[in-house]
Amino acid sequence: MKFGTLFAYWTQEWHGDYVMYARKVKQLGFDILELSAGDLLLMSDAQIAELRAVAKDLELSVSSNIGPPKDKNVASADPAIREEGIRFLTQIMRAMDKLDSRILAGVLYTCWPYEFIDLDKPAVWARGVESIKKLGKTAQDLGIDLCLEVVNRFETLVLNTAAEGVAFCRDVDLPCAKLLLDTFHMNIEEDNIAEAIRLSGNYLGHLHVGEGNRKLPGQGSLPWEEIGVALREIGYDKGVVMEPFVKMGGRVGEDIKVWRDLSGGADAEEMDTQITASLVYLKCAFTGV
Ligand code: MN
């Protein structure tokens, strides 16, 4: 297993100086930096090349995270919006290829945040499958895994459980179509988090970790040891990426609904201390050593 974090732990906006975050997360002991995939379209080829070189030098992997906006929803009832969504995610994959980022993670099969206007689940599902199949051709050519995130009922009506995720991947039926499970969402929807991981088996392509209130792993009540046993049982050797959201404010605070300080009033130094302690705890719980 390789351990990483989303950069947004340190900022309240979905944008960042990724060269700086690459150095920071490596120094704190991580092997993966997760960034906002949409930002790759705002970066020049030279900026992408610089980040690639820095990450390579640090022996750091980069995963790319996206919640496509509603006007780029590949499961929209409007064919023009679906097409725009496919074009958008294809451009992102081409930029990821330049960066050598091989994991595209998120609610790729529709939009995020979901608006809950189109409530015909079978129809949204079918259009999502069709679009992911199309995107899968490019993904396969580029060696990118499409890690479809299973999220809770307040954020999508399509994939709420690992079982639904596996069924969706089977419908897509391409080796690059994988699942992204997230312990924060699983805590709301799954009967048993460890069982859901076992059920996902080889479909699991990426894992997000956070407590039930999105604090750092080890600061809440999720069963990390049990989750670690399940990951080892399925032979999971891919990314384990923290997605902690503990500070109020900005677009991140609004989208994630952070309405109180969950950091204990931590200053910059204390934020680094807390995430380092969480990494040490999580590595121990997941690798069993
Ligand atoms: Mn997540």
GROMACS .gro file of C-alpha atoms and ligand atoms in nm:
model
  290
    1MET     CA    1   0.000   0.000   0.000
    2LYS     CA    2   0.109   0.354  -0.070
    3PHE     CA    3  -0.009   0.638   0.151
    4GLY     CA    4  -0.103   0.986   0.042
    5THR     CA    5  -0.314   1.288   0.112
    6LEU     CA    6  -0.526   1.540  -0.071
    7PHE     CA    7  -0.354   1.882  -0.071
    8ALA     CA    8  -0.674   2.056   0.045
    9TYR     CA    9  -0.604   1.966   0.410
   10TRP     CA   10  -0.394   2.284   0.409
   11THR     CA   11  -0.619   2.517   0.211
   12GLN     CA   12  -0.980   2.630   0.181
   13GLU     CA   13  -0.979   2.647  -0.198
   14TRP     CA   14  -0.970   2.365  -0.454
   15HIS     CA   15  -0.652   2.506  -0.609
   16GLY     CA   16  -0.291   2.488  -0.495
   17ASP     CA   17   0.078   2.528  -0.567
   18TYR     CA   18   0.136   2.159  -0.630
   19VAL     CA   19   0.515   2.180  -0.653
   20MET     CA   20   0.512   2.318  -0.299
   21TYR     CA   21   0.262   2.053  -0.180
   22ALA     CA   22   0.464   1.775  -0.349
   23ARG     CA   23   0.770   1.872  -0.145
   24LYS     CA   24   0.563   1.916   0.171
   25VAL     CA   25   0.381   1.582   0.163
   26LYS     CA   26   0.701   1.392   0.080
   27GLN     CA   27   0.877   1.558   0.370
   28LEU     CA   28   0.590   1.455   0.601
   29GLY     CA   29   0.632   1.091   0.493
   30PHE     CA   30   0.371   1.044   0.218
   31ASP     CA   31   0.421   0.872  -0.119
   32ILE     CA   32   0.117   1.012  -0.301
   33LEU     CA   33  -0.004   1.369  -0.353
   34GLU     CA   34  -0.366   1.400  -0.464
   35LEU     CA   35  -0.452   1.717  -0.653
   36SER     CA   36  -0.755   1.878  -0.820
   37ALA     CA   37  -0.767   1.727  -1.169
   38GLY     CA   38  -0.945   2.034  -1.307
   39ASP     CA   39  -0.638   2.245  -1.227
   40LEU     CA   40  -0.437   2.050  -1.483
   41LEU     CA   41  -0.636   2.229  -1.755
   42LEU     CA   42  -0.530   2.565  -1.607
   43MET     CA   43  -0.161   2.472  -1.603
   44SER     CA   44   0.077   2.529  -1.895
   45ASP     CA   45   0.274   2.238  -2.043
   46ALA     CA   46   0.584   2.385  -1.876
   47GLN     CA   47   0.413   2.389  -1.534
   48ILE     CA   48   0.297   2.030  -1.579
   49ALA     CA   49   0.648   1.926  -1.686
   50GLU     CA   50   0.797   2.097  -1.380
   51LEU     CA   51   0.556   1.920  -1.143
   52ARG     CA   52   0.626   1.587  -1.317
   53ALA     CA   53   1.001   1.636  -1.274
   54VAL     CA   54   0.970   1.737  -0.907
   55ALA     CA   55   0.741   1.440  -0.829
   56LYS     CA   56   0.973   1.200  -1.011
   57ASP     CA   57   1.273   1.334  -0.826
   58LEU     CA   58   1.089   1.290  -0.493
   59GLU     CA   59   0.962   0.942  -0.595
   60LEU     CA   60   0.611   1.071  -0.532
   61SER     CA   61   0.301   0.950  -0.721
   62VAL     CA   62   0.031   1.197  -0.816
   63SER     CA   63  -0.338   1.104  -0.822
   64SER     CA   64  -0.600   1.335  -0.974
   65ASN     CA   65  -0.935   1.403  -0.809
   66ILE     CA   66  -1.241   1.555  -0.976
   67GLY     CA   67  -1.607   1.619  -0.907
   68PRO     CA   68  -1.727   1.720  -1.254
   69PRO     CA   69  -1.949   2.031  -1.257
   70LYS     CA   70  -2.316   1.994  -1.357
   71ASP     CA   71  -2.258   2.139  -1.705
   72LYS     CA   72  -2.011   1.855  -1.767
   73ASN     CA   73  -2.221   1.570  -1.626
   74VAL     CA   74  -2.159   1.258  -1.837
   75ALA     CA   75  -2.490   1.111  -1.713
   76SER     CA   76  -2.703   1.416  -1.801
   77ALA     CA   77  -3.029   1.361  -1.991
   78ASP     CA   78  -2.902   1.627  -2.233
   79PRO     CA   79  -2.673   1.467  -2.495
   80ALA     CA   80  -2.483   1.796  -2.545
   81ILE     CA   81  -2.392   1.809  -2.173
   82ARG     CA   82  -2.287   1.442  -2.179
   83GLU     CA   83  -2.065   1.512  -2.477
   84GLU     CA   84  -1.916   1.816  -2.303
   85GLY     CA   85  -1.848   1.601  -1.995
   86ILE     CA   86  -1.670   1.338  -2.202
   87ARG     CA   87  -1.465   1.607  -2.377
   88PHE     CA   88  -1.373   1.763  -2.040
   89LEU     CA   89  -1.264   1.435  -1.877
   90THR     CA   90  -1.075   1.333  -2.193
   91GLN     CA   91  -0.879   1.661  -2.183
   92ILE     CA   92  -0.804   1.597  -1.817
   93MET     CA   93  -0.673   1.248  -1.896
   94ARG     CA   94  -0.447   1.388  -2.168
   95ALA     CA   95  -0.305   1.639  -1.917
   96MET     CA   96  -0.267   1.358  -1.659
   97ASP     CA   97  -0.068   1.161  -1.915
   98LYS     CA   98   0.172   1.457  -1.953
   99LEU     CA   99   0.206   1.465  -1.573
  100ASP     CA  100   0.238   1.085  -1.545
  101SER     CA  101  -0.067   1.071  -1.314
  102ARG     CA  102  -0.242   0.737  -1.368
  103ILE     CA  103  -0.533   0.750  -1.121
  104LEU     CA  104  -0.840   0.961  -1.203
  105ALA     CA  105  -1.055   0.954  -0.891
  106GLY     CA  106  -1.398   1.091  -0.806
  107VAL     CA  107  -1.766   1.096  -0.896
  108LEU     CA  108  -1.675   1.064  -1.265
  109TYR     CA  109  -2.002   0.893  -1.356
  110THR     CA  110  -2.217   1.203  -1.295
  111CYS     CA  111  -2.157   1.546  -1.138
  112TRP     CA  112  -2.064   1.671  -0.791
  113PRO     CA  113  -2.227   1.818  -0.593
  114TYR     CA  114  -2.534   1.642  -0.737
  115GLU     CA  115  -2.845   1.857  -0.774
  116PHE     CA  116  -3.113   1.590  -0.714
  117ILE     CA  117  -3.334   1.717  -0.993
  118ASP     CA  118  -3.309   1.411  -1.219
  119LEU     CA  119  -3.421   1.130  -0.986
  120ASP     CA  120  -3.465   0.851  -1.242
  121LYS     CA  121  -3.183   0.635  -1.104
  122PRO     CA  122  -3.190   0.356  -1.368
  123ALA     CA  123  -3.172   0.615  -1.648
  124VAL     CA  124  -2.890   0.814  -1.481
  125TRP     CA  125  -2.707   0.485  -1.416
  126ALA     CA  126  -2.741   0.367  -1.778
  127ARG     CA  127  -2.619   0.698  -1.923
  128GLY     CA  128  -2.330   0.695  -1.675
  129VAL     CA  129  -2.228   0.343  -1.779
  130GLU     CA  130  -2.241   0.437  -2.147
  131SER     CA  131  -2.021   0.745  -2.094
  132ILE     CA  132  -1.768   0.565  -1.872
  133LYS     CA  133  -1.738   0.297  -2.142
  134LYS     CA  134  -1.651   0.573  -2.392
  135LEU     CA  135  -1.402   0.735  -2.152
  136GLY     CA  136  -1.258   0.393  -2.078
  137LYS     CA  137  -1.117   0.364  -2.429
  138THR     CA  138  -0.899   0.673  -2.381
  139ALA     CA  139  -0.818   0.571  -2.023
  140GLN     CA  140  -0.699   0.229  -2.140
  141ASP     CA  141  -0.485   0.380  -2.416
  142LEU     CA  142  -0.319   0.609  -2.161
  143GLY     CA  143  -0.286   0.350  -1.883
  144ILE     CA  144  -0.517   0.545  -1.654
  145ASP     CA  145  -0.757   0.383  -1.406
  146LEU     CA  146  -1.099   0.546  -1.374
  147CYS     CA  147  -1.167   0.513  -1.001
  148LEU     CA  148  -1.540   0.572  -0.960
  149GLU     CA  149  -1.614   0.710  -0.615
  150VAL     CA  150  -1.896   0.558  -0.412
  151VAL     CA  151  -2.042   0.841  -0.203
  152ASN     CA  152  -2.323   0.885   0.047
  153ARG     CA  153  -2.690   0.949  -0.028
  154PHE     CA  154  -2.661   1.324   0.024
  155GLU     CA  155  -2.408   1.350  -0.259
  156THR     CA  156  -2.536   1.114  -0.530
  157LEU     CA  157  -2.825   0.882  -0.608
  158VAL     CA  158  -2.620   0.650  -0.831
  159LEU     CA  159  -2.345   0.473  -0.631
  160ASN     CA  160  -2.400   0.471  -0.253
  161THR     CA  161  -2.259   0.129  -0.166
  162ALA     CA  162  -1.967  -0.092  -0.267
  163ALA     CA  163  -2.219  -0.349  -0.399
  164GLU     CA  164  -2.366  -0.087  -0.632
  165GLY     CA  165  -2.014   0.014  -0.733
  166VAL     CA  166  -1.921  -0.341  -0.826
  167ALA     CA  167  -2.245  -0.378  -1.027
  168PHE     CA  168  -2.167  -0.054  -1.211
  169CYS     CA  169  -1.810  -0.168  -1.291
  170ARG     CA  170  -1.949  -0.498  -1.420
  171ASP     CA  171  -2.188  -0.305  -1.646
  172VAL     CA  172  -1.896  -0.098  -1.781
  173ASP     CA  173  -1.692  -0.418  -1.818
  174LEU     CA  174  -1.349  -0.265  -1.882
  175PRO     CA  175  -1.034  -0.341  -1.679
  176CYS     CA  176  -0.969   0.033  -1.625
  177ALA     CA  177  -1.309   0.084  -1.456
  178LYS     CA  178  -1.236   0.054  -1.084
  179LEU     CA  179  -1.389   0.163  -0.756
  180LEU     CA  180  -1.289   0.437  -0.519
  181LEU     CA  181  -1.422   0.366  -0.172
  182ASP     CA  182  -1.410   0.636   0.095
  183THR     CA  183  -1.443   0.548   0.463
  184PHE     CA  184  -1.627   0.874   0.538
  185HIS     CA  185  -1.905   0.779   0.295
  186MET     CA  186  -1.893   0.407   0.390
  187ASN     CA  187  -1.952   0.499   0.755
  188ILE     CA  188  -2.291   0.636   0.649
  189GLU     CA  189  -2.399   0.371   0.397
  190GLU     CA  190  -2.236   0.033   0.457
  191ASP     CA  191  -2.359  -0.228   0.709
  192ASN     CA  192  -1.996  -0.325   0.763
  193ILE     CA  193  -1.699  -0.136   0.619
  194ALA     CA  194  -1.458  -0.433   0.620
  195GLU     CA  195  -1.715  -0.655   0.445
  196ALA     CA  196  -1.769  -0.390   0.178
  197ILE     CA  197  -1.394  -0.388   0.111
  198ARG     CA  198  -1.389  -0.767   0.081
  199LEU     CA  199  -1.685  -0.752  -0.158
  200SER     CA  200  -1.502  -0.498  -0.377
  201GLY     CA  201  -1.191  -0.718  -0.402
  202ASN     CA  202  -0.998  -0.653  -0.723
  203TYR     CA  203  -1.238  -0.378  -0.828
  204LEU     CA  204  -1.091  -0.154  -0.558
  205GLY     CA  205  -0.856   0.084  -0.739
  206HIS     CA  206  -0.813   0.364  -0.484
  207LEU     CA  207  -0.913   0.429  -0.124
  208HIS     CA  208  -0.996   0.754   0.051
  209VAL     CA  209  -0.964   0.754   0.428
  210GLY     CA  210  -1.110   0.985   0.688
  211GLU     CA  211  -1.313   0.958   1.006
  212GLY     CA  212  -1.694   0.979   1.008
  213ASN     CA  213  -1.668   1.357   1.055
  214ARG     CA  214  -1.379   1.387   0.807
  215LYS     CA  215  -1.113   1.427   1.073
  216LEU     CA  216  -0.777   1.252   1.031
  217PRO     CA  217  -0.772   0.871   1.065
  218GLY     CA  218  -0.720   0.781   1.430
  219GLN     CA  219  -0.902   1.086   1.565
  220GLY     CA  220  -1.248   0.925   1.563
  221SER     CA  221  -1.420   0.590   1.600
  222LEU     CA  222  -1.383   0.407   1.265
  223PRO     CA  223  -1.244   0.050   1.296
  224TRP     CA  224  -0.905   0.107   1.130
  225GLU     CA  225  -0.753  -0.223   1.242
  226GLU     CA  226  -1.048  -0.418   1.094
  227ILE     CA  227  -1.030  -0.215   0.774
  228GLY     CA  228  -0.658  -0.297   0.754
  229VAL     CA  229  -0.726  -0.669   0.792
  230ALA     CA  230  -0.981  -0.655   0.507
  231LEU     CA  231  -0.737  -0.465   0.281
  232ARG     CA  232  -0.465  -0.722   0.345
  233GLU     CA  233  -0.712  -1.005   0.280
  234ILE     CA  234  -0.792  -0.873  -0.068
  235GLY     CA  235  -0.421  -0.813  -0.134
  236TYR     CA  236  -0.472  -0.440  -0.173
  237ASP     CA  237  -0.147  -0.279  -0.288
  238LYS     CA  238  -0.270   0.054  -0.427
  239GLY     CA  239  -0.325   0.404  -0.292
  240VAL     CA  240  -0.460   0.494   0.052
  241VAL     CA  241  -0.523   0.868   0.037
  242MET     CA  242  -0.639   1.082   0.328
  243GLU     CA  243  -0.906   1.341   0.259
  244PRO     CA  244  -0.917   1.537   0.583
  245PHE     CA  245  -1.133   1.849   0.598
  246VAL     CA  246  -1.099   2.021   0.934
  247LYS     CA  247  -1.098   2.396   0.874
  248MET     CA  248  -1.394   2.619   0.794
  249GLY     CA  249  -1.411   2.866   0.511
  250GLY     CA  250  -1.369   2.912   0.139
  251ARG     CA  251  -1.515   2.697  -0.133
  252VAL     CA  252  -1.383   2.379   0.033
  253GLY     CA  253  -1.558   2.459   0.361
  254GLU     CA  254  -1.880   2.533   0.174
  255ASP     CA  255  -1.874   2.226  -0.055
  256ILE     CA  256  -1.774   1.990   0.228
  257LYS     CA  257  -2.005   2.160   0.483
  258VAL     CA  258  -1.742   2.235   0.745
  259TRP     CA  259  -1.939   2.452   0.987
  260ARG     CA  260  -1.706   2.431   1.286
  261ASP     CA  261  -1.333   2.404   1.344
  262LEU     CA  262  -1.248   2.034   1.363
  263SER     CA  263  -0.874   2.091   1.407
  264GLY     CA  264  -0.882   2.201   1.772
  265GLY     CA  265  -0.771   2.544   1.664
  266ALA     CA  266  -0.449   2.404   1.515
  267ASP     CA  267  -0.192   2.647   1.373
  268ALA     CA  268   0.018   2.557   1.066
  269GLU     CA  269   0.276   2.364   1.267
  270GLU     CA  270   0.013   2.173   1.464
  271MET     CA  271  -0.169   2.082   1.138
  272ASP     CA  272   0.154   1.916   1.017
  273THR     CA  273   0.207   1.743   1.351
  274GLN     CA  274  -0.147   1.602   1.347
  275ILE     CA  275  -0.131   1.464   0.992
  276THR     CA  276   0.210   1.307   1.056
  277ALA     CA  277   0.076   1.133   1.369
  278SER     CA  278  -0.224   1.011   1.168
  279LEU     CA  279   0.002   0.870   0.896
  280VAL     CA  280   0.211   0.678   1.150
  281TYR     CA  281  -0.108   0.541   1.312
  282LEU     CA  282  -0.268   0.445   0.980
  283LYS     CA  283   0.041   0.273   0.839
  284CYS     CA  284   0.057   0.063   1.154
  285ALA     CA  285  -0.316  -0.024   1.142
  286PHE     CA  286  -0.314  -0.108   0.769
  287THR     CA  287   0.015  -0.290   0.725
  288GLY     CA  288  -0.019  -0.474   1.054
  289VAL     CA  289   0.337  -0.396   1.164
  290MN      MN  290  -1.348   1.093  -0.117
   0.00000   0.00000   0.00000
